[in-house]
Coordinates of C-alpha atoms in Angstrom, one line a residue:
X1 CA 25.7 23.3 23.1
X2 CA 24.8 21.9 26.6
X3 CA 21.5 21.4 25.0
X4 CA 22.7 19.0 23.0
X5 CA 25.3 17.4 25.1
X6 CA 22.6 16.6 27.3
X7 CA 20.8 15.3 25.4
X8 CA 22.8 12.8 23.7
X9 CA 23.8 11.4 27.2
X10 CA 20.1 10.7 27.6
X11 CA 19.8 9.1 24.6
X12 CA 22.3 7.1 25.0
X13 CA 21.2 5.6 28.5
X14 CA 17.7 5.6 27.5
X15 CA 16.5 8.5 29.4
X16 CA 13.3 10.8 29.2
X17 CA 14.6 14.4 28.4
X18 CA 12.3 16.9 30.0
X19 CA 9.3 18.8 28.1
X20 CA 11.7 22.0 28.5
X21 CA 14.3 19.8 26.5
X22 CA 12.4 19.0 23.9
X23 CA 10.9 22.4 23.5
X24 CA 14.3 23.6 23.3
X25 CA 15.2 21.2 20.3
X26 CA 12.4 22.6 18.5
X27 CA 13.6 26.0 19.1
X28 CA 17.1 26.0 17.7
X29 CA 18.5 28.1 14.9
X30 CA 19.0 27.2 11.6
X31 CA 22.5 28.1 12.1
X32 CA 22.1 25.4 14.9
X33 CA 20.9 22.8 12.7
X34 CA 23.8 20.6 11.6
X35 CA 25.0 20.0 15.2
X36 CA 21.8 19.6 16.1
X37 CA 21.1 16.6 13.2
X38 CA 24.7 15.6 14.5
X39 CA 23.5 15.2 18.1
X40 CA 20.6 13.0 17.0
X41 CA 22.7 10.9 14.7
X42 CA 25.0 9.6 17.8
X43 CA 21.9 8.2 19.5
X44 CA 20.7 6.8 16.2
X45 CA 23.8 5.2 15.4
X46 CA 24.1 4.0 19.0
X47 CA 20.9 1.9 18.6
X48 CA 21.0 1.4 15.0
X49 CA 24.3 1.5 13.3
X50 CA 24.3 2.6 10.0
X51 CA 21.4 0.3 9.1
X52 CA 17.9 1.7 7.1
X53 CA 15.0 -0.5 7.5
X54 CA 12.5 -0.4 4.0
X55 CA 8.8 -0.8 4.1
X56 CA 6.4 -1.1 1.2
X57 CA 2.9 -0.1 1.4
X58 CA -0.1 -1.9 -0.3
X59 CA -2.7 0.0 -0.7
X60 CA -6.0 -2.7 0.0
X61 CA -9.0 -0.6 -1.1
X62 CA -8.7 3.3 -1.7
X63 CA -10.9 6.1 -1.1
X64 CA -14.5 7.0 0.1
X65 CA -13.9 6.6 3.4
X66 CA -16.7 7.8 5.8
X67 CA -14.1 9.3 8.4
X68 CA -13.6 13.3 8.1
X69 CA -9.7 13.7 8.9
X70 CA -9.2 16.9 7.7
X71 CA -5.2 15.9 6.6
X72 CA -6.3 12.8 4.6
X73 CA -7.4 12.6 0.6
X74 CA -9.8 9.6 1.2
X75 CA -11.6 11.2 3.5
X76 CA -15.6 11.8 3.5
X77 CA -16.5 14.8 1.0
X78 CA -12.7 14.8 -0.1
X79 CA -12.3 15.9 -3.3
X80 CA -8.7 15.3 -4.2
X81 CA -8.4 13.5 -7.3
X82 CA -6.8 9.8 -6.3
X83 CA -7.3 6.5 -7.3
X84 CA -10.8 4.8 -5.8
X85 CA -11.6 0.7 -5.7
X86 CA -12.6 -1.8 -3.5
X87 CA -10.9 -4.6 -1.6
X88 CA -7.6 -6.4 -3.4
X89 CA -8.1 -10.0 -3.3
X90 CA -5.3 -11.7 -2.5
X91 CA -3.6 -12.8 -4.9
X92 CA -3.5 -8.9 -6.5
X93 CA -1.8 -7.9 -3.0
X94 CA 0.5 -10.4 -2.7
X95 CA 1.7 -9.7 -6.3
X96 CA 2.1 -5.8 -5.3
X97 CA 3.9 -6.8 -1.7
X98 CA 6.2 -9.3 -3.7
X99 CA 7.2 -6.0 -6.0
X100 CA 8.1 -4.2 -2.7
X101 CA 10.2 -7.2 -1.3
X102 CA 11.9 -7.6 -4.7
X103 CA 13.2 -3.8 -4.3
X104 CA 14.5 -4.5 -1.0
X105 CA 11.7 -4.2 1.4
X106 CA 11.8 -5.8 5.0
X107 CA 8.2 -4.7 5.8
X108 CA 4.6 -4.8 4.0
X109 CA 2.2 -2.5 5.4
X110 CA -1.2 -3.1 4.3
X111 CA -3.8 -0.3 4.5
X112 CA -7.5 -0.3 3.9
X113 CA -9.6 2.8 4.1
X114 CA -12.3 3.3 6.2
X115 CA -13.7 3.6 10.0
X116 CA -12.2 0.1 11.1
X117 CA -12.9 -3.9 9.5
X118 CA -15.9 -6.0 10.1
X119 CA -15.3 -9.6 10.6
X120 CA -15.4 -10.2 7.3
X121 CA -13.1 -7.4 6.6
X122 CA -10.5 -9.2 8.9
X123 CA -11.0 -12.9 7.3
X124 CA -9.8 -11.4 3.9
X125 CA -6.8 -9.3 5.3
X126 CA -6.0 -12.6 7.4
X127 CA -6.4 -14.8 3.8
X128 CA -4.1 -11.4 1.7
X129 CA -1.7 -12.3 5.3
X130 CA -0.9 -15.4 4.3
X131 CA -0.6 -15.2 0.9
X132 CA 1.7 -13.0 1.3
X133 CA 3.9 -14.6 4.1
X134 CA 3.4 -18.1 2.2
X135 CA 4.9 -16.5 -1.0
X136 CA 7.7 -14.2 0.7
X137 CA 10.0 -16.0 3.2
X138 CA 10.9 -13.7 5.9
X139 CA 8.9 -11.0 5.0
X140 CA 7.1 -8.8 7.8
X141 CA 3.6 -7.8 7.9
X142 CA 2.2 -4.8 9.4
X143 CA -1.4 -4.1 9.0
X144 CA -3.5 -1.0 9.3
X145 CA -7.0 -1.5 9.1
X146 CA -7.9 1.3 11.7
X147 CA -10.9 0.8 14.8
X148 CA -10.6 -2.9 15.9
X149 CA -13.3 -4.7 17.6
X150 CA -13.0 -6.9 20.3
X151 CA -11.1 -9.9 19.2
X152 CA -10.3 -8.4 15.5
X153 CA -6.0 -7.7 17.0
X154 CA -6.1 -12.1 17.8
X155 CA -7.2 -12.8 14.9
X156 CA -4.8 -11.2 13.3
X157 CA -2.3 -12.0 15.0
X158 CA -3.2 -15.8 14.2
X159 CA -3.0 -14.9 10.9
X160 CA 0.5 -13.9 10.9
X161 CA 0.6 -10.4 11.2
X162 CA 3.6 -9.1 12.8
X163 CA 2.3 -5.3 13.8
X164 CA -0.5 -3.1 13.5
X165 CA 0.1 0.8 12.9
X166 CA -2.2 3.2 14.2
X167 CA -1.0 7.0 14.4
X168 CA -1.8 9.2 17.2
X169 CA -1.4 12.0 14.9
X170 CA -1.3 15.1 16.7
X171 CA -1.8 16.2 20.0
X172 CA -5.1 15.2 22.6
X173 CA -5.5 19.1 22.9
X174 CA -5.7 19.6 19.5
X175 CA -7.3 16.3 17.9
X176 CA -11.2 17.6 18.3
X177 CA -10.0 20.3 15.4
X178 CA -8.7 18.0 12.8
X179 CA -11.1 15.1 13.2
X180 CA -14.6 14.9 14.5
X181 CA -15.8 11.4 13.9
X182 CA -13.4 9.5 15.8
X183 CA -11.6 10.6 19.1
X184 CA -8.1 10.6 20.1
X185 CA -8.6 7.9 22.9
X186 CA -10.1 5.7 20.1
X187 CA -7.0 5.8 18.9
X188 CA -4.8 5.1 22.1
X189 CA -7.3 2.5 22.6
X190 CA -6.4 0.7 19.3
X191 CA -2.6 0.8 19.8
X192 CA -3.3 -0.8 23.2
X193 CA -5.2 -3.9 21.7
X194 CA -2.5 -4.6 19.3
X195 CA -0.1 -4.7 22.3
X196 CA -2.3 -7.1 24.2
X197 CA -2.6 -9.4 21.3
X198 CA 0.9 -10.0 20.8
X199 CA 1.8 -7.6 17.8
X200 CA 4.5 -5.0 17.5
X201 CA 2.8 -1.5 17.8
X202 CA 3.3 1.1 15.1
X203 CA 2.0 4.5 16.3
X204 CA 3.4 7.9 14.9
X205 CA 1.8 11.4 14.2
X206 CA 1.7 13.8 11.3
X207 CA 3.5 17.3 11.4
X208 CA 2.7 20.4 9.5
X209 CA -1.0 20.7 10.5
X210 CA -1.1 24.1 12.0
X211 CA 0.1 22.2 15.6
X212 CA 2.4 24.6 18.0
X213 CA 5.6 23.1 19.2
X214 CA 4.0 22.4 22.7
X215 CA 1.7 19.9 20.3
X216 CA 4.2 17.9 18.8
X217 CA 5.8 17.8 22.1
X218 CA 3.1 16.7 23.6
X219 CA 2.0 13.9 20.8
X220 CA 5.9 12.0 20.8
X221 CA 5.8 12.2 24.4
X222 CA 2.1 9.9 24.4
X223 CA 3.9 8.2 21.8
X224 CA 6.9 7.3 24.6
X225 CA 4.2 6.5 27.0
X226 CA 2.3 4.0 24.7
X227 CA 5.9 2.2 24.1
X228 CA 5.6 1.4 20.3
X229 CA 8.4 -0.1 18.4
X230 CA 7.8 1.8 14.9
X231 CA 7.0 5.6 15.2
X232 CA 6.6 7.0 11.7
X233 CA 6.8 10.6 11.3
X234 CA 4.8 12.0 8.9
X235 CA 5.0 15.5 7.1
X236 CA 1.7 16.6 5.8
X237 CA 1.0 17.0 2.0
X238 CA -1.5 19.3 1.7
X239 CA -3.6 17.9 -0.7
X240 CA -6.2 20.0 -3.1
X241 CA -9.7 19.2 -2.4
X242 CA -9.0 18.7 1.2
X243 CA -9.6 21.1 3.9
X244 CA -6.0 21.4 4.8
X245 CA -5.0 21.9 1.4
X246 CA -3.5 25.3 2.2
X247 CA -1.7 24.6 5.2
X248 CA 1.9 24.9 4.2
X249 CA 4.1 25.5 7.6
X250 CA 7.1 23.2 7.3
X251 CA 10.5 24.0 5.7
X252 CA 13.4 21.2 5.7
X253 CA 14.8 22.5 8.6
X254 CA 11.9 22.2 10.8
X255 CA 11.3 18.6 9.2
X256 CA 14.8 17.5 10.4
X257 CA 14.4 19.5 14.1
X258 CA 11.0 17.4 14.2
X259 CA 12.9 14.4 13.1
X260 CA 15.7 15.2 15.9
X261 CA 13.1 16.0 18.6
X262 CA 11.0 12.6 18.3
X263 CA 14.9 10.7 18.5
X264 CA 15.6 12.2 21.4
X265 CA 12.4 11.6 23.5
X266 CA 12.3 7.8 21.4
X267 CA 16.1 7.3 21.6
X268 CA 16.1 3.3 20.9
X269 CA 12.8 2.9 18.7
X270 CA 12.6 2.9 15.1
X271 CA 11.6 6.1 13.6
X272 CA 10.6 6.1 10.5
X273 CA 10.6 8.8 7.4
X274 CA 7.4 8.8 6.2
X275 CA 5.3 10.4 4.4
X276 CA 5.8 13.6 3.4
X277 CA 9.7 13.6 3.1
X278 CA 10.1 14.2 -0.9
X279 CA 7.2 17.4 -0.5
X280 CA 8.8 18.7 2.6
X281 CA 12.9 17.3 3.3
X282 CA 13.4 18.0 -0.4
X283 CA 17.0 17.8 -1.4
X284 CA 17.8 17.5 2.3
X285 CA 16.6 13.9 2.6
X286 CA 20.4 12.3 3.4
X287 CA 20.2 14.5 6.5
X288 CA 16.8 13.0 7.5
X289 CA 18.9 9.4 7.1
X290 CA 21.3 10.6 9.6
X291 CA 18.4 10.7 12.5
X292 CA 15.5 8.2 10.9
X293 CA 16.7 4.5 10.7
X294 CA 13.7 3.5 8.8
X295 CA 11.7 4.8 5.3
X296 CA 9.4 3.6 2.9
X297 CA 10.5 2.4 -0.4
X298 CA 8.4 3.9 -3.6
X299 CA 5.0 5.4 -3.4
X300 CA 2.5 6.1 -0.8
X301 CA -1.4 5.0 -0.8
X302 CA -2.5 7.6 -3.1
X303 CA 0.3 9.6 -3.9
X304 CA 3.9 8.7 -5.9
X305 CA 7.1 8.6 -3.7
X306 CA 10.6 9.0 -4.9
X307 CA 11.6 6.5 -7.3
X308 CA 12.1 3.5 -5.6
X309 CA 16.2 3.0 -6.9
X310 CA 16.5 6.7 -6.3
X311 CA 15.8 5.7 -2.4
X312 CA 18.1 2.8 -2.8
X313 CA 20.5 5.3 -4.3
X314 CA 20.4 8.0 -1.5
X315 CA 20.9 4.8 1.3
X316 CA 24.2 4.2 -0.1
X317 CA 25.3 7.4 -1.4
X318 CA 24.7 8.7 2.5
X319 CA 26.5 6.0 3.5
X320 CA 24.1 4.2 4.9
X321 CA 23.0 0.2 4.6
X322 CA 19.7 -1.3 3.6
X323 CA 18.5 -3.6 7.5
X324 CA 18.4 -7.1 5.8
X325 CA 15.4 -10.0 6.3
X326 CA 18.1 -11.5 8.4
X327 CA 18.4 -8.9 11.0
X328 CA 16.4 -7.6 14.2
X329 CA 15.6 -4.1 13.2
X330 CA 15.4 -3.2 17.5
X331 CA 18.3 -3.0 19.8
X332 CA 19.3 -6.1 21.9
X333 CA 17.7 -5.0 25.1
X334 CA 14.0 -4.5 23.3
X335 CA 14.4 -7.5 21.2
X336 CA 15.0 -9.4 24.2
X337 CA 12.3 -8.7 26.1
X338 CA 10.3 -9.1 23.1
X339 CA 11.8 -13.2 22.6
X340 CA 11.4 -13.6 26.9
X341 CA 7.6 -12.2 26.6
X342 CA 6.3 -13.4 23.8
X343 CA 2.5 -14.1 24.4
X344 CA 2.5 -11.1 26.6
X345 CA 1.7 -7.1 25.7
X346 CA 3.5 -7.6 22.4
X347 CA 5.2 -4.2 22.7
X348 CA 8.1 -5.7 21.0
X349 CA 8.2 -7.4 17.8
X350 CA 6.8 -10.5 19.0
X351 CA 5.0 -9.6 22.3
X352 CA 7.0 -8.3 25.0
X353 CA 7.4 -5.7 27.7
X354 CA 5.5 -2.4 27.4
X355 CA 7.7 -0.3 29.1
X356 CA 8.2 3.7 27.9
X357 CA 11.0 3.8 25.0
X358 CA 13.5 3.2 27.0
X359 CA 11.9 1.0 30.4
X360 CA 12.8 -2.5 29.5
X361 CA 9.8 -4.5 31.1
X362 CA 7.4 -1.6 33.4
X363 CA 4.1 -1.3 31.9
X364 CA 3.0 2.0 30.7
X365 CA 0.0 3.4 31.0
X366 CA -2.2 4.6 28.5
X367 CA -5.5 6.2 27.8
X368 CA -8.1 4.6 26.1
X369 CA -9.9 3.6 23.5
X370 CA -9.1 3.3 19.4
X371 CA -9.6 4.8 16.0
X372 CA -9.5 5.5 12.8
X373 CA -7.0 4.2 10.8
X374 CA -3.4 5.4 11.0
X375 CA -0.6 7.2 9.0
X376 CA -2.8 9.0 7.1
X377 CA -6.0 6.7 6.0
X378 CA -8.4 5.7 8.6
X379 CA -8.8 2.1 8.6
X380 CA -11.1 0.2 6.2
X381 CA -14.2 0.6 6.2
X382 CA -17.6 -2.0 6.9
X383 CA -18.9 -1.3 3.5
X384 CA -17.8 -2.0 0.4
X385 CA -17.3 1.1 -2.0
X386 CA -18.0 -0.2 -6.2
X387 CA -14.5 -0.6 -7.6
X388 CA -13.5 2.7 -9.6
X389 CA -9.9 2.1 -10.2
X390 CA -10.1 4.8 -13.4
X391 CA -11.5 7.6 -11.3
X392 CA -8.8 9.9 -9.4
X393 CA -8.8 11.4 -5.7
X394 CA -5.6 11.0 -3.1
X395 CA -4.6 11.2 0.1
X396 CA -5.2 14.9 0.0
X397 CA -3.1 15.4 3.6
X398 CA -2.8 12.1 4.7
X399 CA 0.9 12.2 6.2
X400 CA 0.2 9.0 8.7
X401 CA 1.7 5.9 9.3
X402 CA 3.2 3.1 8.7
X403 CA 0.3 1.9 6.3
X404 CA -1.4 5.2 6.0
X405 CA 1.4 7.5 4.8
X406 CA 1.0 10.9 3.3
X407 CA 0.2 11.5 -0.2
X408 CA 3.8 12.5 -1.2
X409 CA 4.8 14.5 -3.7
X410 CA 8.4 13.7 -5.9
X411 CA 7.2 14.4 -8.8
X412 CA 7.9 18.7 -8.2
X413 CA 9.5 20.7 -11.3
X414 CA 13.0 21.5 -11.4
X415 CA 12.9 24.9 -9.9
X416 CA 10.4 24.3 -7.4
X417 CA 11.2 25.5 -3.7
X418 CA 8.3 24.2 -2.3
X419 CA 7.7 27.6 -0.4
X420 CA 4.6 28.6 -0.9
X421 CA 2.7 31.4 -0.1
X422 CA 0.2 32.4 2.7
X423 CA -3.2 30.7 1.2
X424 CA -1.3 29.1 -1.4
X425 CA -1.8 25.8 -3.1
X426 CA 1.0 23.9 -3.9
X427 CA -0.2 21.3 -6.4
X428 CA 2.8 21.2 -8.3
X429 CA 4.2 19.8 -5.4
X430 CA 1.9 16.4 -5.1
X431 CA 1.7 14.1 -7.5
X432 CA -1.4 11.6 -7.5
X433 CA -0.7 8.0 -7.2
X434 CA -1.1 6.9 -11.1
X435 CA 0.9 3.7 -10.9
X436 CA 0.9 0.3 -9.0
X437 CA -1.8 -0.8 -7.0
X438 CA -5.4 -0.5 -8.3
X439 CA -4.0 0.2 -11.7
X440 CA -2.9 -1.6 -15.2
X441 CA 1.0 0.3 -14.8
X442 CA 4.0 -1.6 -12.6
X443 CA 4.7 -0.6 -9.5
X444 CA 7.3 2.1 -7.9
X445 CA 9.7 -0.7 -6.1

């Protein structure tokens, strides 16, 4: 196709394809899809090799969070059945990331429900920090806390934290509709602060929300403008007792044109398979390696993941290698700018030029203002919710972000195709987080 021929030149000069482009990717056939996972694949292996970066998620405090995203099972009035308790301290988080590193993970991400941190808020994800860094060489830390206040992105930065992930989600046009409390330029806003205080920006969105294709266009092509280094693409799991829990629109061939679409218009930034993939990719999860160079290992916030050797398992089996401590996850010419600017936007692990996916060193502009938290949970929130690690509710739809991924379901019965109905509820399909974090049982590492 010339489609696709195109657009592999692009991606391999760094290029912007054009809306129509994009559109177009979006638009292929099924009987289109392998070259078009092929096409993706040479820019992916251009920037990335064969390399797959793991993250681990650490779930800080879960539940009762006084945002209303409509995708996400913490949410205010939610009434998904997941796992609710108050703040980690810690020692308890360091011991859950230290379970994630053992199994191979390069990145923690920690997440905290809620609107955004108070100061106080940020002195104990700044102490959990360096516990963590002091007791896991090498390790990286991504944090995602959601709405920062002024001076919240220094501090912790001075604590150690390497990024901060805040999801766009969907689309401007669209945002109003899935979330009322928050805005969509609170959320810009938020990636920008994490830029200008040095940290490596994590910003992705969440498909499979009723958005048209001109949406997700529109959403990875903010994401471009903003210049993050991580963009996690998340697949919604609709979860019961939330009020997208019947919003079932994805099939594993859209997943991977998605997945495709994003690499194209983000040709040398690491996009990462999040949550979402087990519900959604299925059995067709290798492909998804052939176009994302970067997963999470085990479960989600408040749903279970794939079995974290199984993940390990599909890497190799696919041919693919797990990114060691060792190794810069970006390409040369981002890393670079990141080592020559370090102390300036932070756009690049490490604080360098803010340039659109592909610009080196021009600044982007961006809108305003920040958010709720990302991938999937908002943030954490300024009060503290009593500690009920017993009672059950889940990230109903939350599909977000590095630290707020999507409840994901692995857990479906043999026989399940994971096509459901107009209306339907596919509960089968998610399984609540039960295990790790906040609970008595070992981890999924």
């Amino acid at each position: 196709m010339d489609l696709l021929n195109t657009l592999v030149e692009k991606g391999l000069r760094r290029e912007l394809p054009t809306r129509e482009e994009a559109l177009a990717v979006l638009a292929t056939s099924d009987d289109e899809l392998l070259d078009v996972v092929a096409a993706a694949g040479k820019v992916r292996r251009k920037w990335f090799g064969r390399r797959v970066k793991l993250n681990y998620l650490v779930n800080l405090k879960s539940g009762l969070c006084p945002e209303d995203c409509s995708y996400c099972s913490q949410r205010l009035g939610s009434k998904a059945e997941i796992l609710k308790y108050t703040w980690l301290k810690p020692d308890e988080a360091s011991k859950a990331a230290a379970a994630g590193v053992a199994g191979g993970a390069k990145r923690v991400c920690l997440v905290a429900s809620g609107r955004g941190p108070t100061d106080r808020d940020v002195d104990r994800v700044s102490k959990t920090i360096e516990a963590i860094k002091e007791q896991n060489e090498g390790v990286e830390v991504c944090a995602c806390l959601g709405l920062l206040s002024d001076g919240q992105a220094e501090r912790l930065r001075e604590a150690g934290a390497d990024a901060y992930n805040h999801n766009l989600n969907t689309s401007e046009a669209t945002y109003g509709a899935i979330t009322t409390t928050h805005t969509y330029a609170d959320r810009v806003e938020t990636v920008r602060q994490a830029h200008a205080a040095g940290m490596s920006a994590c910003s992705g969105l969440i498909a499979g929300m009723g958005e048209s294709d001109a949406d997700l266009v529109d959403v990875v092509f903010s994401l471009r403008e903003l210049d993050p280094d991580s963009v996690p693409v998340n697949f919604l799991i609709p979860f019961e007792g939330t009020p997208l829990a019947k919003e079932w629109h994805l099939t594993p061939q859209r997943c991977l044109r998605i997945l495709a679409m994003t690499r194209f218009v983000c040709p040398d930034v690491e996009v990462r398979l999040a949550g979402g993939r087990e519900v959604h990719l299925r059995t067709l999860q290798p492909l998804a390696l052939e176009i994302a160079n970067s997963i999470f290992l085990g479960d989600y916030l408040t749903s279970e993941g794939q079995e974290g050797k199984a993940d390990l398992a599909m890497i190799a089996d696919a041919g693919f290698e797990v990114e060691g401590a060792g190794e810069s996850t970006l390409p040369a010419h981002r890393a670079d700018v990141a080592a020559a600017s370090a102390g300036g936007c932070g756009g690049h692990a490490g604080g360098g030029g803010c340039g659109p996916c592909g610009d080196g060193g021009a600044e982007a502009a961006a809108p305003a203002a920040g958010g709720c938290g990302s991938a999937g949970v908002c943030g954490t929130a300024a009060t503290e919710a009593p500690a009920t690690a017993g009672s059950t509710e889940d990230e109903g739809g939350d599909a977000g972000a590095e630290a707020a991924a999507v409840p994901v379901g692995a857990s479906a019965p043999a026989g399940a195709t994971g096509q459901a109905a107009p209306g339907e509820v596919r509960s089968d399909l998610v399984a609540v987080r039960r295990r790790g974090t906040g609970t008595d049982l070992p981890p999924n590492a």
